[in-house]
Amino acid sequence: MLALFLIRTADNRSMIMNNGGDPYLPDLQKYGNWKYVVKAFDYRATINNSFSNATIKSKRRIVLIGDSFAQDFYNMIIEGRHLLKYEICVFYVSARCQIYIGPEDRLNLIEARHRHTCTNAYDIKYALPLVRQANIIILAGFWQEWSARRLPSTLKLLNLTKQQQVFVIGAKNFGKVNPALYMNKSMEYRLKQYQNSPAEALKINQLLEETIDKSIFVNIQKMVCTGRNVTCSLFTRDGKLISHDGLHLTKFGALHIGNIIFKNKPLNRL
């Protein structure tokens, strides 16, 4: 939908830029799309995605595991220049397959239409060599109820040492976002745009809060959706769109949300 919107409005680019120099459309074209979300994470995954010998003694190794929300989290790190003292490796687990370790056959827990995709692939067990070498393990995902309920078991079966730390990044959802609605709108108008999060997203985060230690859980939704009646702002204070689809972050959204979560518990310990 966004791609179609950009194609239809590309001819109006010069008019928009001349209208007060509004960079809204160029920003979306560069940083408000799926290509931006995956680019940095995928690049890291393809270039020697292993820890160097230089960080063995420093104990500053992080492995980030998860789906497109892990890609968002990696963008938060990059845009805000966080965790600069750490070496970071990444491992992708599709949201269709979920992060899970346990006695049950995960294929029986995954939707039938996605089982073929997840067979012998997108499994956290393939990330265990990186987990063993890392000092900090970060799990980020679009959690489903079945994987969220089993997360305590998954964490236990990672068999982490007392010296290792783990953090779980909760899901985020700003509701449906249609970027076309904010074309040619004033800064004042954009800053007034707030939305409720879907009930399912709030339910999953509540479940995570109840089932895992709060000292390791990063509830992004609660940290950033602080508007009236717990609504979520769609724009940063300088009028930049936070999410182009309600789930994933633009470059400006990654910077904005990253600055919030890294200043608050528990990530402020890093």
PDB file of C-alpha atoms in Angstrom:
ATOM      1  CA  MET A   1       0.000   0.000   0.000  1.00  0.00           C
ATOM      2  CA  LEU A   2       2.829   2.372   0.880  1.00  0.00           C
ATOM      3  CA  ALA A   3       4.632   1.575  -2.375  1.00  0.00           C
ATOM      4  CA  LEU A   4       1.512   2.407  -4.382  1.00  0.00           C
ATOM      5  CA  PHE A   5       1.085   5.609  -2.422  1.00  0.00           C
ATOM      6  CA  LEU A   6       4.679   6.651  -3.153  1.00  0.00           C
ATOM      7  CA  ILE A   7       4.316   5.922  -6.868  1.00  0.00           C
ATOM      8  CA  ARG A   8       1.118   7.927  -7.143  1.00  0.00           C
ATOM      9  CA  THR A   9       2.562  10.890  -5.307  1.00  0.00           C
ATOM     10  CA  ALA A  10       6.074  10.933  -6.771  1.00  0.00           C
ATOM     11  CA  ASP A  11       5.019  13.416  -9.461  1.00  0.00           C
ATOM     12  CA  ASN A  12       4.038  15.849  -6.733  1.00  0.00           C
ATOM     13  CA  ARG A  13       7.445  15.798  -5.057  1.00  0.00           C
ATOM     14  CA  SER A  14       8.646  19.165  -6.329  1.00  0.00           C
ATOM     15  CA  MET A  15       5.352  20.785  -5.387  1.00  0.00           C
ATOM     16  CA  ILE A  16       5.575  19.364  -1.866  1.00  0.00           C
ATOM     17  CA  MET A  17       9.163  20.457  -1.373  1.00  0.00           C
ATOM     18  CA  ASN A  18       8.331  23.937  -2.592  1.00  0.00           C
ATOM     19  CA  ASN A  19       5.412  24.089  -0.197  1.00  0.00           C
ATOM     20  CA  GLY A  20       7.423  25.198   2.806  1.00  0.00           C
ATOM     21  CA  GLY A  21      10.191  22.679   2.089  1.00  0.00           C
ATOM     22  CA  ASP A  22       8.235  19.828   3.688  1.00  0.00           C
ATOM     23  CA  PRO A  23      10.513  16.734   3.569  1.00  0.00           C
ATOM     24  CA  TYR A  24       7.708  14.308   4.448  1.00  0.00           C
ATOM     25  CA  LEU A  25       7.627  12.414   1.145  1.00  0.00           C
ATOM     26  CA  PRO A  26      11.420  12.212   0.626  1.00  0.00           C
ATOM     27  CA  ASP A  27      11.760  10.968   4.214  1.00  0.00           C
ATOM     28  CA  LEU A  28       9.276   8.180   3.518  1.00  0.00           C
ATOM     29  CA  GLN A  29      10.980   7.212   0.293  1.00  0.00           C
ATOM     30  CA  LYS A  30      14.360   6.874   1.997  1.00  0.00           C
ATOM     31  CA  TYR A  31      13.576   5.754   5.516  1.00  0.00           C
ATOM     32  CA  GLY A  32       9.907   4.769   5.795  1.00  0.00           C
ATOM     33  CA  ASN A  33       9.756   1.395   4.123  1.00  0.00           C
ATOM     34  CA  TRP A  34      10.625  -2.272   4.467  1.00  0.00           C
ATOM     35  CA  LYS A  35      13.973  -1.856   2.705  1.00  0.00           C
ATOM     36  CA  TYR A  36      15.187   0.512   5.413  1.00  0.00           C
ATOM     37  CA  VAL A  37      13.961  -1.769   8.223  1.00  0.00           C
ATOM     38  CA  VAL A  38      15.943  -4.822   7.093  1.00  0.00           C
ATOM     39  CA  LYS A  39      19.034  -3.270   5.491  1.00  0.00           C
ATOM     40  CA  ALA A  40      21.436  -2.829   8.425  1.00  0.00           C
ATOM     41  CA  PHE A  41      20.483  -6.079  10.186  1.00  0.00           C
ATOM     42  CA  ASP A  42      20.732  -8.144   7.011  1.00  0.00           C
ATOM     43  CA  TYR A  43      24.086  -6.586   6.157  1.00  0.00           C
ATOM     44  CA  ARG A  44      25.466  -7.503   9.587  1.00  0.00           C
ATOM     45  CA  ALA A  45      24.129 -11.040   9.218  1.00  0.00           C
ATOM     46  CA  THR A  46      25.918 -11.563   5.910  1.00  0.00           C
ATOM     47  CA  ILE A  47      29.379 -10.153   6.684  1.00  0.00           C
ATOM     48  CA  ASN A  48      31.306 -12.499   8.944  1.00  0.00           C
ATOM     49  CA  ASN A  49      28.556 -12.730  11.546  1.00  0.00           C
ATOM     50  CA  SER A  50      30.803 -14.074  14.283  1.00  0.00           C
ATOM     51  CA  PHE A  51      32.635 -12.596  17.245  1.00  0.00           C
ATOM     52  CA  SER A  52      36.223 -11.463  16.864  1.00  0.00           C
ATOM     53  CA  ASN A  53      39.044 -12.572  19.139  1.00  0.00           C
ATOM     54  CA  ALA A  54      39.498  -8.958  20.225  1.00  0.00           C
ATOM     55  CA  THR A  55      36.392  -9.064  22.431  1.00  0.00           C
ATOM     56  CA  ILE A  56      37.084 -12.327  24.265  1.00  0.00           C
ATOM     57  CA  LYS A  57      38.498 -10.630  27.362  1.00  0.00           C
ATOM     58  CA  SER A  58      36.434  -7.445  27.257  1.00  0.00           C
ATOM     59  CA  LYS A  59      33.176  -9.327  27.919  1.00  0.00           C
ATOM     60  CA  ARG A  60      31.353  -6.920  25.641  1.00  0.00           C
ATOM     61  CA  ARG A  61      29.669  -9.264  23.203  1.00  0.00           C
ATOM     62  CA  ILE A  62      25.980  -9.055  22.330  1.00  0.00           C
ATOM     63  CA  VAL A  63      23.907 -11.424  20.232  1.00  0.00           C
ATOM     64  CA  LEU A  64      20.579 -10.029  19.038  1.00  0.00           C
ATOM     65  CA  ILE A  65      18.062 -12.695  18.052  1.00  0.00           C
ATOM     66  CA  GLY A  66      14.634 -12.211  16.527  1.00  0.00           C
ATOM     67  CA  ASP A  67      12.423 -11.173  13.645  1.00  0.00           C
ATOM     68  CA  SER A  68      11.675  -7.790  12.050  1.00  0.00           C
ATOM     69  CA  PHE A  69      11.318  -6.315  15.536  1.00  0.00           C
ATOM     70  CA  ALA A  70      14.938  -7.335  16.132  1.00  0.00           C
ATOM     71  CA  GLN A  71      15.762  -5.506  12.902  1.00  0.00           C
ATOM     72  CA  ASP A  72      13.987  -2.452  14.320  1.00  0.00           C
ATOM     73  CA  PHE A  73      15.966  -2.797  17.541  1.00  0.00           C
ATOM     74  CA  TYR A  74      19.231  -2.968  15.606  1.00  0.00           C
ATOM     75  CA  ASN A  75      18.248   0.246  13.821  1.00  0.00           C
ATOM     76  CA  MET A  76      17.622   1.873  17.215  1.00  0.00           C
ATOM     77  CA  ILE A  77      21.164   0.960  18.222  1.00  0.00           C
ATOM     78  CA  ILE A  78      22.657   2.361  15.026  1.00  0.00           C
ATOM     79  CA  GLU A  79      20.630   5.561  14.714  1.00  0.00           C
ATOM     80  CA  GLY A  80      21.211   6.556  18.338  1.00  0.00           C
ATOM     81  CA  ARG A  81      24.814   5.307  18.433  1.00  0.00           C
ATOM     82  CA  HIS A  82      24.056   3.154  21.455  1.00  0.00           C
ATOM     83  CA  LEU A  83      26.168   0.233  22.717  1.00  0.00           C
ATOM     84  CA  LEU A  84      29.270   1.501  20.926  1.00  0.00           C
ATOM     85  CA  LYS A  85      31.542  -0.412  23.302  1.00  0.00           C
ATOM     86  CA  TYR A  86      29.983  -3.735  22.332  1.00  0.00           C
ATOM     87  CA  GLU A  87      30.497  -6.105  19.432  1.00  0.00           C
ATOM     88  CA  ILE A  88      27.085  -7.172  18.130  1.00  0.00           C
ATOM     89  CA  CYS A  89      26.159 -10.282  16.166  1.00  0.00           C
ATOM     90  CA  VAL A  90      22.644 -10.936  14.890  1.00  0.00           C
ATOM     91  CA  PHE A  91      20.502 -13.972  14.139  1.00  0.00           C
ATOM     92  CA  TYR A  92      17.155 -13.895  12.338  1.00  0.00           C
ATOM     93  CA  VAL A  93      14.153 -15.945  13.457  1.00  0.00           C
ATOM     94  CA  SER A  94      11.033 -15.315  11.379  1.00  0.00           C
ATOM     95  CA  ALA A  95       7.947 -14.128  13.257  1.00  0.00           C
ATOM     96  CA  ARG A  96       6.111 -17.008  11.614  1.00  0.00           C
ATOM     97  CA  CYS A  97       8.374 -19.451  13.438  1.00  0.00           C
ATOM     98  CA  GLN A  98       8.827 -17.692  16.807  1.00  0.00           C
ATOM     99  CA  ILE A  99      11.570 -17.980  19.420  1.00  0.00           C
ATOM    100  CA  TYR A 100      11.120 -21.210  21.345  1.00  0.00           C
ATOM    101  CA  ILE A 101      13.138 -23.957  23.018  1.00  0.00           C
ATOM    102  CA  GLY A 102      11.304 -26.716  24.835  1.00  0.00           C
ATOM    103  CA  PRO A 103      10.069 -30.299  24.923  1.00  0.00           C
ATOM    104  CA  GLU A 104       7.199 -29.726  22.488  1.00  0.00           C
ATOM    105  CA  ASP A 105       7.594 -29.976  18.737  1.00  0.00           C
ATOM    106  CA  ARG A 106       7.482 -26.326  17.729  1.00  0.00           C
ATOM    107  CA  LEU A 107       6.053 -27.210  14.306  1.00  0.00           C
ATOM    108  CA  ASN A 108       2.886 -28.323  16.087  1.00  0.00           C
ATOM    109  CA  LEU A 109       2.675 -24.888  17.712  1.00  0.00           C
ATOM    110  CA  ILE A 110       3.257 -22.943  14.497  1.00  0.00           C
ATOM    111  CA  GLU A 111       0.369 -22.172  12.143  1.00  0.00           C
ATOM    112  CA  ALA A 112      -0.031 -24.990   9.619  1.00  0.00           C
ATOM    113  CA  ARG A 113       0.490 -22.682   6.631  1.00  0.00           C
ATOM    114  CA  HIS A 114       3.912 -21.630   7.969  1.00  0.00           C
ATOM    115  CA  ARG A 115       5.290 -25.014   9.014  1.00  0.00           C
ATOM    116  CA  HIS A 116       7.085 -25.593   5.723  1.00  0.00           C
ATOM    117  CA  THR A 117       8.892 -22.254   6.109  1.00  0.00           C
ATOM    118  CA  CYS A 118       9.987 -23.119   9.639  1.00  0.00           C
ATOM    119  CA  THR A 119      11.094 -26.716   9.030  1.00  0.00           C
ATOM    120  CA  ASN A 120      14.840 -26.903   9.749  1.00  0.00           C
ATOM    121  CA  ALA A 121      15.058 -23.117   9.547  1.00  0.00           C
ATOM    122  CA  TYR A 122      14.504 -19.941  11.561  1.00  0.00           C
ATOM    123  CA  ASP A 123      15.124 -21.806  14.804  1.00  0.00           C
ATOM    124  CA  ILE A 124      16.905 -20.291  17.799  1.00  0.00           C
ATOM    125  CA  LYS A 125      18.765 -23.577  18.288  1.00  0.00           C
ATOM    126  CA  TYR A 126      20.956 -22.593  15.337  1.00  0.00           C
ATOM    127  CA  ALA A 127      21.956 -19.446  17.236  1.00  0.00           C
ATOM    128  CA  LEU A 128      23.191 -21.338  20.299  1.00  0.00           C
ATOM    129  CA  PRO A 129      26.888 -21.194  19.265  1.00  0.00           C
ATOM    130  CA  LEU A 130      26.622 -17.380  19.281  1.00  0.00           C
ATOM    131  CA  VAL A 131      24.680 -17.484  22.560  1.00  0.00           C
ATOM    132  CA  ARG A 132      27.481 -19.484  24.192  1.00  0.00           C
ATOM    133  CA  GLN A 133      30.041 -16.850  23.163  1.00  0.00           C
ATOM    134  CA  ALA A 134      27.973 -13.776  24.043  1.00  0.00           C
ATOM    135  CA  ASN A 135      27.919 -11.914  27.342  1.00  0.00           C
ATOM    136  CA  ILE A 136      24.522 -10.370  26.625  1.00  0.00           C
ATOM    137  CA  ILE A 137      21.638 -12.040  24.802  1.00  0.00           C
ATOM    138  CA  ILE A 138      18.773  -9.905  23.483  1.00  0.00           C
ATOM    139  CA  LEU A 139      15.564 -11.536  22.243  1.00  0.00           C
ATOM    140  CA  ALA A 140      13.228  -9.294  20.246  1.00  0.00           C
ATOM    141  CA  GLY A 141      10.103 -10.434  18.483  1.00  0.00           C
ATOM    142  CA  PHE A 142       6.526 -10.047  17.419  1.00  0.00           C
ATOM    143  CA  TRP A 143       5.580 -12.465  20.164  1.00  0.00           C
ATOM    144  CA  GLN A 144       2.596 -14.744  19.784  1.00  0.00           C
ATOM    145  CA  GLU A 145       0.697 -15.971  22.807  1.00  0.00           C
ATOM    146  CA  TRP A 146       2.041 -19.515  22.593  1.00  0.00           C
ATOM    147  CA  SER A 147       5.693 -18.444  22.498  1.00  0.00           C
ATOM    148  CA  ALA A 148       5.169 -15.768  25.166  1.00  0.00           C
ATOM    149  CA  ARG A 149       3.647 -18.319  27.552  1.00  0.00           C
ATOM    150  CA  ARG A 150       6.581 -20.658  26.980  1.00  0.00           C
ATOM    151  CA  LEU A 151       9.249 -17.967  27.207  1.00  0.00           C
ATOM    152  CA  PRO A 152      10.254 -18.814  30.819  1.00  0.00           C
ATOM    153  CA  SER A 153      11.036 -22.344  29.635  1.00  0.00           C
ATOM    154  CA  THR A 154      12.923 -21.022  26.609  1.00  0.00           C
ATOM    155  CA  LEU A 155      15.046 -18.763  28.815  1.00  0.00           C
ATOM    156  CA  LYS A 156      15.798 -21.599  31.217  1.00  0.00           C
ATOM    157  CA  LEU A 157      16.827 -23.948  28.422  1.00  0.00           C
ATOM    158  CA  LEU A 158      19.274 -21.411  27.023  1.00  0.00           C
ATOM    159  CA  ASN A 159      21.406 -22.605  29.968  1.00  0.00           C
ATOM    160  CA  LEU A 160      23.015 -19.231  30.498  1.00  0.00           C
ATOM    161  CA  THR A 161      25.786 -18.802  33.036  1.00  0.00           C
ATOM    162  CA  LYS A 162      25.564 -16.412  35.987  1.00  0.00           C
ATOM    163  CA  GLN A 163      27.909 -14.084  34.130  1.00  0.00           C
ATOM    164  CA  GLN A 164      25.585 -13.779  31.126  1.00  0.00           C
ATOM    165  CA  GLN A 165      22.687 -11.336  30.917  1.00  0.00           C
ATOM    166  CA  VAL A 166      19.499 -11.644  28.896  1.00  0.00           C
ATOM    167  CA  PHE A 167      16.950  -9.022  27.858  1.00  0.00           C
ATOM    168  CA  VAL A 168      13.551  -9.548  26.240  1.00  0.00           C
ATOM    169  CA  ILE A 169      12.198  -6.801  24.000  1.00  0.00           C
ATOM    170  CA  GLY A 170       8.411  -6.603  23.998  1.00  0.00           C
ATOM    171  CA  ALA A 171       6.243  -6.091  20.949  1.00  0.00           C
ATOM    172  CA  LYS A 172       5.103  -2.659  19.800  1.00  0.00           C
ATOM    173  CA  ASN A 173       2.011  -1.681  17.847  1.00  0.00           C
ATOM    174  CA  PHE A 174       0.832   1.860  17.135  1.00  0.00           C
ATOM    175  CA  GLY A 175      -2.350   0.814  15.359  1.00  0.00           C
ATOM    176  CA  LYS A 176      -2.985   1.116  11.631  1.00  0.00           C
ATOM    177  CA  VAL A 177      -0.965   3.890  10.009  1.00  0.00           C
ATOM    178  CA  ASN A 178      -1.709   5.310   6.565  1.00  0.00           C
ATOM    179  CA  PRO A 179       1.137   7.692   5.625  1.00  0.00           C
ATOM    180  CA  ALA A 180      -0.963   9.260   2.859  1.00  0.00           C
ATOM    181  CA  LEU A 181      -3.248  10.853   5.447  1.00  0.00           C
ATOM    182  CA  TYR A 182      -0.486  13.177   6.638  1.00  0.00           C
ATOM    183  CA  MET A 183       0.626  14.560   3.290  1.00  0.00           C
ATOM    184  CA  ASN A 184       0.561  18.360   3.106  1.00  0.00           C
ATOM    185  CA  LYS A 185      -0.437  18.625   6.763  1.00  0.00           C
ATOM    186  CA  SER A 186       0.965  21.177   9.163  1.00  0.00           C
ATOM    187  CA  MET A 187       3.410  20.371  11.944  1.00  0.00           C
ATOM    188  CA  GLU A 188       0.687  21.276  14.436  1.00  0.00           C
ATOM    189  CA  TYR A 189      -1.702  18.778  12.867  1.00  0.00           C
ATOM    190  CA  ARG A 190       0.843  15.963  12.811  1.00  0.00           C
ATOM    191  CA  LEU A 191       1.833  16.445  16.439  1.00  0.00           C
ATOM    192  CA  LYS A 192      -1.788  15.968  17.495  1.00  0.00           C
ATOM    193  CA  GLN A 193      -2.016  12.486  15.961  1.00  0.00           C
ATOM    194  CA  TYR A 194      -2.352   9.781  18.617  1.00  0.00           C
ATOM    195  CA  GLN A 195      -3.784   6.263  18.382  1.00  0.00           C
ATOM    196  CA  ASN A 196      -4.705   3.383  20.641  1.00  0.00           C
ATOM    197  CA  SER A 197      -2.714   0.178  20.509  1.00  0.00           C
ATOM    198  CA  PRO A 198      -4.614  -2.973  19.516  1.00  0.00           C
ATOM    199  CA  ALA A 199      -5.826  -4.964  22.512  1.00  0.00           C
ATOM    200  CA  GLU A 200      -3.900  -8.059  21.409  1.00  0.00           C
ATOM    201  CA  ALA A 201      -0.564  -6.216  21.573  1.00  0.00           C
ATOM    202  CA  LEU A 202      -1.304  -4.984  25.087  1.00  0.00           C
ATOM    203  CA  LYS A 203      -2.382  -8.486  26.100  1.00  0.00           C
ATOM    204  CA  ILE A 204       0.892 -10.064  24.955  1.00  0.00           C
ATOM    205  CA  ASN A 205       3.016  -7.463  26.732  1.00  0.00           C
ATOM    206  CA  GLN A 206       0.978  -7.940  29.897  1.00  0.00           C
ATOM    207  CA  LEU A 207       1.536 -11.682  29.622  1.00  0.00           C
ATOM    208  CA  LEU A 208       5.286 -11.158  29.294  1.00  0.00           C
ATOM    209  CA  GLU A 209       5.306  -8.870  32.327  1.00  0.00           C
ATOM    210  CA  GLU A 210       3.580 -11.588  34.335  1.00  0.00           C
ATOM    211  CA  THR A 211       5.701 -14.522  33.196  1.00  0.00           C
ATOM    212  CA  ILE A 212       9.297 -13.253  33.091  1.00  0.00           C
ATOM    213  CA  ASP A 213      11.455 -11.242  35.470  1.00  0.00           C
ATOM    214  CA  LYS A 214      10.685  -7.526  35.117  1.00  0.00           C
ATOM    215  CA  SER A 215      14.392  -6.759  35.430  1.00  0.00           C
ATOM    216  CA  ILE A 216      14.988  -8.227  31.963  1.00  0.00           C
ATOM    217  CA  PHE A 217      11.809  -7.134  30.168  1.00  0.00           C
ATOM    218  CA  VAL A 218      11.779  -4.040  27.947  1.00  0.00           C
ATOM    219  CA  ASN A 219       8.157  -2.967  27.528  1.00  0.00           C
ATOM    220  CA  ILE A 220       8.569  -0.555  24.628  1.00  0.00           C
ATOM    221  CA  GLN A 221       4.822  -0.050  24.334  1.00  0.00           C
ATOM    222  CA  LYS A 222       4.523   1.189  27.906  1.00  0.00           C
ATOM    223  CA  MET A 223       7.575   3.442  27.613  1.00  0.00           C
ATOM    224  CA  VAL A 224       6.551   5.265  24.444  1.00  0.00           C
ATOM    225  CA  CYS A 225       2.745   5.203  24.430  1.00  0.00           C
ATOM    226  CA  THR A 226       2.258   7.752  27.185  1.00  0.00           C
ATOM    227  CA  GLY A 227      -0.445   9.928  25.657  1.00  0.00           C
ATOM    228  CA  ARG A 228      -3.892  10.463  27.116  1.00  0.00           C
ATOM    229  CA  ASN A 229      -5.584   7.111  27.789  1.00  0.00           C
ATOM    230  CA  VAL A 230      -2.257   5.394  27.024  1.00  0.00           C
ATOM    231  CA  THR A 231      -2.330   6.390  23.364  1.00  0.00           C
ATOM    232  CA  CYS A 232       0.685   6.381  21.048  1.00  0.00           C
ATOM    233  CA  SER A 233       2.001   9.456  19.272  1.00  0.00           C
ATOM    234  CA  LEU A 234       2.465   8.887  15.542  1.00  0.00           C
ATOM    235  CA  PHE A 235       5.085  11.620  15.172  1.00  0.00           C
ATOM    236  CA  THR A 236       8.243  12.683  16.963  1.00  0.00           C
ATOM    237  CA  ARG A 237       8.403  16.138  18.522  1.00  0.00           C
ATOM    238  CA  ASP A 238       9.990  17.500  15.358  1.00  0.00           C
ATOM    239  CA  GLY A 239       7.183  16.134  13.190  1.00  0.00           C
ATOM    240  CA  LYS A 240       8.782  12.956  11.848  1.00  0.00           C
ATOM    241  CA  LEU A 241       6.625   9.869  11.295  1.00  0.00           C
ATOM    242  CA  ILE A 242       7.557   7.165  13.820  1.00  0.00           C
ATOM    243  CA  SER A 243       6.150   4.123  12.015  1.00  0.00           C
ATOM    244  CA  HIS A 244       5.128   3.775   8.378  1.00  0.00           C
ATOM    245  CA  ASP A 245       2.881   0.749   8.980  1.00  0.00           C
ATOM    246  CA  GLY A 246       2.066   0.807  12.693  1.00  0.00           C
ATOM    247  CA  LEU A 247       4.540  -1.959  13.525  1.00  0.00           C
ATOM    248  CA  HIS A 248       7.943  -1.090  12.098  1.00  0.00           C
ATOM    249  CA  LEU A 249      10.014   2.026  12.578  1.00  0.00           C
ATOM    250  CA  THR A 250      11.231   4.694  10.229  1.00  0.00           C
ATOM    251  CA  LYS A 251      14.763   6.006  10.686  1.00  0.00           C
ATOM    252  CA  PHE A 252      13.343   8.803  12.821  1.00  0.00           C
ATOM    253  CA  GLY A 253      11.182   6.423  14.829  1.00  0.00           C
ATOM    254  CA  ALA A 254      14.207   4.222  15.527  1.00  0.00           C
ATOM    255  CA  LEU A 255      16.172   7.212  16.812  1.00  0.00           C
ATOM    256  CA  HIS A 256      13.249   8.497  18.877  1.00  0.00           C
ATOM    257  CA  ILE A 257      12.301   5.207  20.540  1.00  0.00           C
ATOM    258  CA  GLY A 258      15.891   4.063  20.967  1.00  0.00           C
ATOM    259  CA  ASN A 259      16.723   7.212  22.913  1.00  0.00           C
ATOM    260  CA  ILE A 260      13.800   6.499  25.237  1.00  0.00           C
ATOM    261  CA  ILE A 261      14.430   2.839  25.979  1.00  0.00           C
ATOM    262  CA  PHE A 262      18.198   3.136  26.433  1.00  0.00           C
ATOM    263  CA  LYS A 263      17.719   5.886  29.028  1.00  0.00           C
ATOM    264  CA  ASN A 264      15.325   3.757  31.078  1.00  0.00           C
ATOM    265  CA  LYS A 265      15.476   0.467  32.939  1.00  0.00           C
ATOM    266  CA  PRO A 266      16.597  -2.144  32.261  1.00  0.00           C
ATOM    267  CA  LEU A 267      18.712  -1.191  29.220  1.00  0.00           C
ATOM    268  CA  ASN A 268      20.282   1.781  30.997  1.00  0.00           C
ATOM    269  CA  ARG A 269      22.486  -0.784  32.746  1.00  0.00           C
ATOM    270  CA  LEU A 270      24.391  -1.364  29.517  1.00  0.00           C
TER     271      LEU A 270
END
